[in-house]
mmCIF file of C-alpha atoms and ligand atoms in Angstrom:
data_model
loop_
_atom_site.group_PDB
_atom_site.id
_atom_site.type_symbol
_atom_site.label_atom_id
_atom_site.label_comp_id
_atom_site.label_asym_id
_atom_site.label_seq_id
_atom_site.Cartn_x
_atom_site.Cartn_y
_atom_site.Cartn_z
ATOM 1 C CA MET A 201 25.437 148.245 -176.022
ATOM 2 C CA ASN A 202 25.856 151.533 -176.046
ATOM 3 C CA ASN A 203 29.048 151.862 -176.185
ATOM 4 C CA ASP A 204 28.914 156.126 -175.163
ATOM 5 C CA ILE A 205 27.115 155.763 -171.649
ATOM 6 C CA GLN A 206 29.535 156.346 -169.640
ATOM 7 C CA GLN A 207 27.964 156.082 -165.897
ATOM 8 C CA GLN A 208 24.912 155.191 -164.856
ATOM 9 C CA ASP A 209 22.296 156.314 -161.543
ATOM 10 C CA CYS A 210 21.318 153.278 -159.982
ATOM 11 C CA GLN A 211 19.267 152.726 -156.851
ATOM 12 C CA CYS A 212 17.794 150.160 -154.777
ATOM 13 C CA GLN A 213 13.814 148.709 -154.592
ATOM 14 C CA CYS A 214 12.469 152.394 -151.889
ATOM 15 C CA GLY A 215 14.709 154.319 -154.117
ATOM 16 C CA ALA A 216 16.162 155.684 -150.679
ATOM 17 C CA THR A 217 19.630 153.924 -151.821
ATOM 18 C CA LYS A 218 21.634 155.589 -154.820
ATOM 19 C CA PHE A 219 24.679 154.904 -156.370
ATOM 20 C CA THR A 220 26.443 155.987 -159.563
ATOM 21 C CA ILE A 221 28.553 152.720 -161.741
ATOM 22 C CA THR A 222 31.258 154.374 -163.666
ATOM 23 C CA GLY A 223 33.209 151.006 -165.133
ATOM 24 C CA LYS A 224 32.012 148.302 -167.697
ATOM 25 C CA PRO A 225 30.572 145.551 -166.110
ATOM 26 C CA ILE A 226 32.467 142.006 -165.476
ATOM 27 C CA VAL A 227 29.848 139.404 -165.397
ATOM 28 C CA ARG A 228 26.188 138.810 -164.402
ATOM 29 C CA VAL A 229 25.633 135.186 -162.443
ATOM 30 C CA PHE A 230 22.911 133.796 -160.788
ATOM 31 C CA CYS A 231 24.562 132.433 -157.131
ATOM 32 C CA HIS A 232 22.742 129.796 -155.453
ATOM 33 C CA CYS A 233 25.370 129.721 -152.155
ATOM 34 C CA THR A 234 23.828 129.681 -148.847
ATOM 35 C CA ILE A 235 24.593 133.251 -147.882
ATOM 36 C CA CYS A 236 22.674 134.677 -151.437
ATOM 37 C CA GLN A 237 20.507 132.113 -150.203
ATOM 38 C CA ALA A 238 19.397 134.057 -146.868
ATOM 39 C CA PHE A 239 21.091 137.138 -147.685
ATOM 40 C CA ASN A 240 18.041 137.743 -150.856
ATOM 41 C CA HIS A 241 15.219 135.352 -148.776
ATOM 42 C CA ALA A 242 15.189 133.323 -152.661
ATOM 43 C CA ALA A 243 16.276 130.963 -154.095
ATOM 44 C CA TYR A 244 19.771 132.473 -155.124
ATOM 45 C CA SER A 245 20.406 135.620 -156.111
ATOM 46 C CA ASP A 246 21.129 137.476 -159.475
ATOM 47 C CA VAL A 247 24.060 139.875 -159.313
ATOM 48 C CA THR A 248 26.101 141.618 -161.322
ATOM 49 C CA ILE A 249 29.790 142.424 -160.698
ATOM 50 C CA PHE A 250 31.895 145.664 -160.945
ATOM 51 C CA LEU A 251 35.300 146.597 -160.213
ATOM 52 C CA ALA A 252 34.564 148.587 -156.368
ATOM 53 C CA LYS A 253 36.218 151.612 -158.015
ATOM 54 C CA ASP A 254 33.642 151.659 -160.506
ATOM 55 C CA VAL A 255 30.767 151.968 -158.075
ATOM 56 C CA HIS A 256 29.752 154.864 -155.538
ATOM 57 C CA LEU A 257 27.722 154.929 -153.315
ATOM 58 C CA GLN A 258 25.989 158.262 -152.685
ATOM 59 C CA ASP A 259 25.509 158.396 -148.811
ATOM 60 C CA LYS A 260 27.502 155.321 -147.396
ATOM 61 C CA ASN A 261 25.074 155.808 -143.998
ATOM 62 C CA GLN A 262 22.310 154.921 -145.988
ATOM 63 C CA VAL A 263 23.703 151.170 -146.560
ATOM 64 C CA ARG A 264 23.937 148.902 -143.200
ATOM 65 C CA PHE A 265 27.107 146.657 -144.129
ATOM 66 C CA LYS A 266 27.510 143.583 -142.375
ATOM 67 C CA GLN A 267 30.031 140.926 -142.168
ATOM 68 C CA TYR A 268 29.783 137.437 -143.495
ATOM 69 C CA LYS A 269 33.130 135.385 -142.942
ATOM 70 C CA SER A 270 32.413 131.978 -145.575
ATOM 71 C CA PRO A 271 34.644 132.598 -148.411
ATOM 72 C CA PRO A 272 35.072 135.028 -149.688
ATOM 73 C CA ALA A 273 34.765 137.378 -147.273
ATOM 74 C CA VAL A 274 32.210 139.851 -148.073
ATOM 75 C CA ASP A 275 30.538 143.219 -146.978
ATOM 76 C CA ARG A 276 26.359 142.856 -147.458
ATOM 77 C CA GLY A 277 24.274 145.697 -147.620
ATOM 78 C CA LYS A 278 20.667 145.848 -147.439
ATOM 79 C CA CYS A 279 18.898 149.686 -147.639
ATOM 80 C CA ALA A 280 18.267 151.157 -143.796
ATOM 81 C CA SER A 281 14.730 152.259 -145.312
ATOM 82 C CA CYS A 282 13.373 149.033 -147.420
ATOM 83 C CA ASP A 283 15.758 146.122 -146.026
ATOM 84 C CA LYS A 284 16.147 144.845 -149.658
ATOM 85 C CA PRO A 285 20.275 144.692 -150.528
ATOM 86 C CA ALA A 286 21.787 147.274 -151.967
ATOM 87 C CA LEU A 287 25.431 146.615 -152.477
ATOM 88 C CA GLU A 288 27.934 144.096 -151.746
ATOM 89 C CA LEU A 289 31.536 144.222 -151.556
ATOM 90 C CA PHE A 290 34.160 141.301 -151.683
ATOM 91 C CA GLU A 291 37.478 140.851 -152.238
ATOM 92 C CA LEU A 292 39.215 137.543 -153.527
ATOM 93 C CA PRO A 293 42.493 136.686 -152.814
ATOM 94 C CA LEU A 294 45.253 138.622 -156.363
ATOM 95 C CA PHE A 295 42.113 140.464 -157.073
ATOM 96 C CA PRO A 296 41.255 143.902 -156.560
ATOM 97 C CA SER A 297 38.149 144.853 -154.544
ATOM 98 C CA LEU A 298 34.384 144.136 -155.773
ATOM 99 C CA ALA A 299 31.048 144.852 -155.954
ATOM 100 C CA MET A 300 28.510 142.632 -156.469
ATOM 101 C CA VAL A 301 25.172 144.374 -157.385
ATOM 102 C CA PRO A 302 22.011 143.179 -157.829
ATOM 103 C CA SER A 303 20.501 142.992 -160.751
ATOM 104 C CA GLU A 304 17.527 144.413 -160.118
ATOM 105 C CA ASN A 305 19.122 147.372 -158.874
ATOM 106 C CA ILE A 306 20.658 148.572 -162.663
ATOM 107 C CA PRO A 307 18.550 149.596 -165.157
ATOM 108 C CA SER A 308 18.304 147.545 -168.333
ATOM 109 C CA GLY A 309 21.510 149.217 -170.208
ATOM 110 C CA ALA A 310 24.787 149.267 -171.207
ATOM 111 C CA PHE A 311 25.944 148.263 -167.086
ATOM 112 C CA LEU A 312 23.509 145.635 -166.915
ATOM 113 C CA PRO A 313 24.850 142.182 -169.058
ATOM 114 C CA GLU A 314 23.012 139.025 -169.745
ATOM 115 C CA PRO A 315 23.759 136.697 -167.096
ATOM 116 C CA SER A 316 26.733 134.589 -168.040
ATOM 117 C CA ALA A 317 26.584 131.426 -165.670
ATOM 118 C CA HIS A 318 24.729 130.186 -162.384
ATOM 119 C CA ILE A 319 27.332 129.636 -159.372
ATOM 120 C CA PHE A 320 27.519 127.619 -156.210
ATOM 121 C CA TYR A 321 25.514 125.244 -158.610
ATOM 122 C CA HIS A 322 25.594 122.620 -155.818
ATOM 123 C CA ARG A 323 23.391 124.933 -153.468
ATOM 124 C CA ALA A 324 21.118 125.138 -155.808
ATOM 125 C CA VAL A 325 17.384 124.368 -154.020
ATOM 126 C CA ALA A 326 15.445 123.558 -157.202
ATOM 127 C CA PRO A 327 17.228 122.243 -161.096
ATOM 128 C CA ILE A 328 17.666 125.371 -163.262
ATOM 129 C CA ASP A 329 17.016 124.402 -167.059
ATOM 130 C CA ASP A 330 18.627 126.919 -168.867
ATOM 131 C CA GLN A 331 21.083 126.711 -171.063
ATOM 132 C CA LEU A 332 23.686 128.682 -168.973
ATOM 133 C CA PRO A 333 26.823 127.171 -167.694
ATOM 134 C CA LYS A 334 26.358 125.598 -163.760
ATOM 135 C CA HIS A 335 29.761 125.657 -161.847
ATOM 136 C CA ASN A 336 29.910 124.045 -158.416
ATOM 137 C CA GLY A 337 31.530 124.033 -155.571
ATOM 138 C CA PHE A 338 33.648 127.482 -153.914
ATOM 139 C CA ILE A 339 36.751 127.016 -155.907
ATOM 140 C CA LYS A 340 35.032 125.977 -159.414
ATOM 141 C CA SER A 341 32.855 128.845 -159.041
ATOM 142 C CA GLN A 342 35.822 130.987 -157.974
ATOM 143 C CA ALA A 343 37.991 129.775 -161.168
ATOM 144 C CA MET A 344 35.110 131.106 -163.458
ATOM 145 C CA LEU A 345 34.648 134.383 -161.229
ATOM 146 C CA GLY A 346 38.832 134.559 -162.036
ATOM 147 C CA ALA A 347 38.674 133.638 -165.618
ATOM 148 C CA LYS A 348 35.976 136.369 -166.496
ATOM 149 C CA LEU A 349 37.522 139.387 -164.426
ATOM 150 C CA VAL A 350 40.726 138.679 -165.986
ATOM 151 C CA PRO A 351 40.485 139.427 -169.300
ATOM 152 C CA GLY A 352 38.512 142.546 -168.219
ATOM 153 C CA LEU A 353 40.619 143.840 -166.379
ATOM 154 C CA PHE A 354 43.360 143.689 -168.713
ATOM 155 C CA ARG A 355 41.096 145.471 -170.901
ATOM 156 C CA LYS A 356 41.012 148.325 -167.989
ATOM 157 C CA LEU A 357 43.954 148.209 -167.609
ATOM 158 C CA LEU A 358 45.379 148.867 -171.247
ATOM 159 C CA GLY A 359 42.501 151.069 -171.807
ATOM 160 C CA THR A 360 40.854 149.368 -174.487
ATOM 161 C CA GLN A 361 37.543 148.948 -172.676
HETATM 162 ZN ZN1 LIG B 163 26.041 133.764 -153.474
HETATM 163 ZN ZN1 LIG B 164 15.393 150.860 -150.130
#
């Protein structure tokens, strides 16, 4: 990875929604929850998680946000032009606001890490044959996110990222 890259320009699949990422990714996961399945029209989502403050949407009117109540409370945004997932914002108790970016909206490079795990795997529509850890259930999936989040946060707070 190139540590010199300070920011990354990203966009949705049609290019109408543009945003800039200015902080390191926390973790990239495959999420099998039913909301991700419906939102992505796919068996699972491939998302990379950042601190929400590190993700800067150029034109908020370009994204249509819809709230999903199931835990955690997530604002899921689709591009107003292509209707594909653009950006999702969510809150976990005790954590700063987070942004989930569909990994396909991030060019390969320092801001797109290798996937770390499958989460909400109990909802998987088909078994996945890979070597990644697979976390079932909301609590375990959230605990896995927390474990990934906290060391990253400490590095950020200490400015030693
Ligand atoms: Zn999900
Ligand atoms: Zn679009």
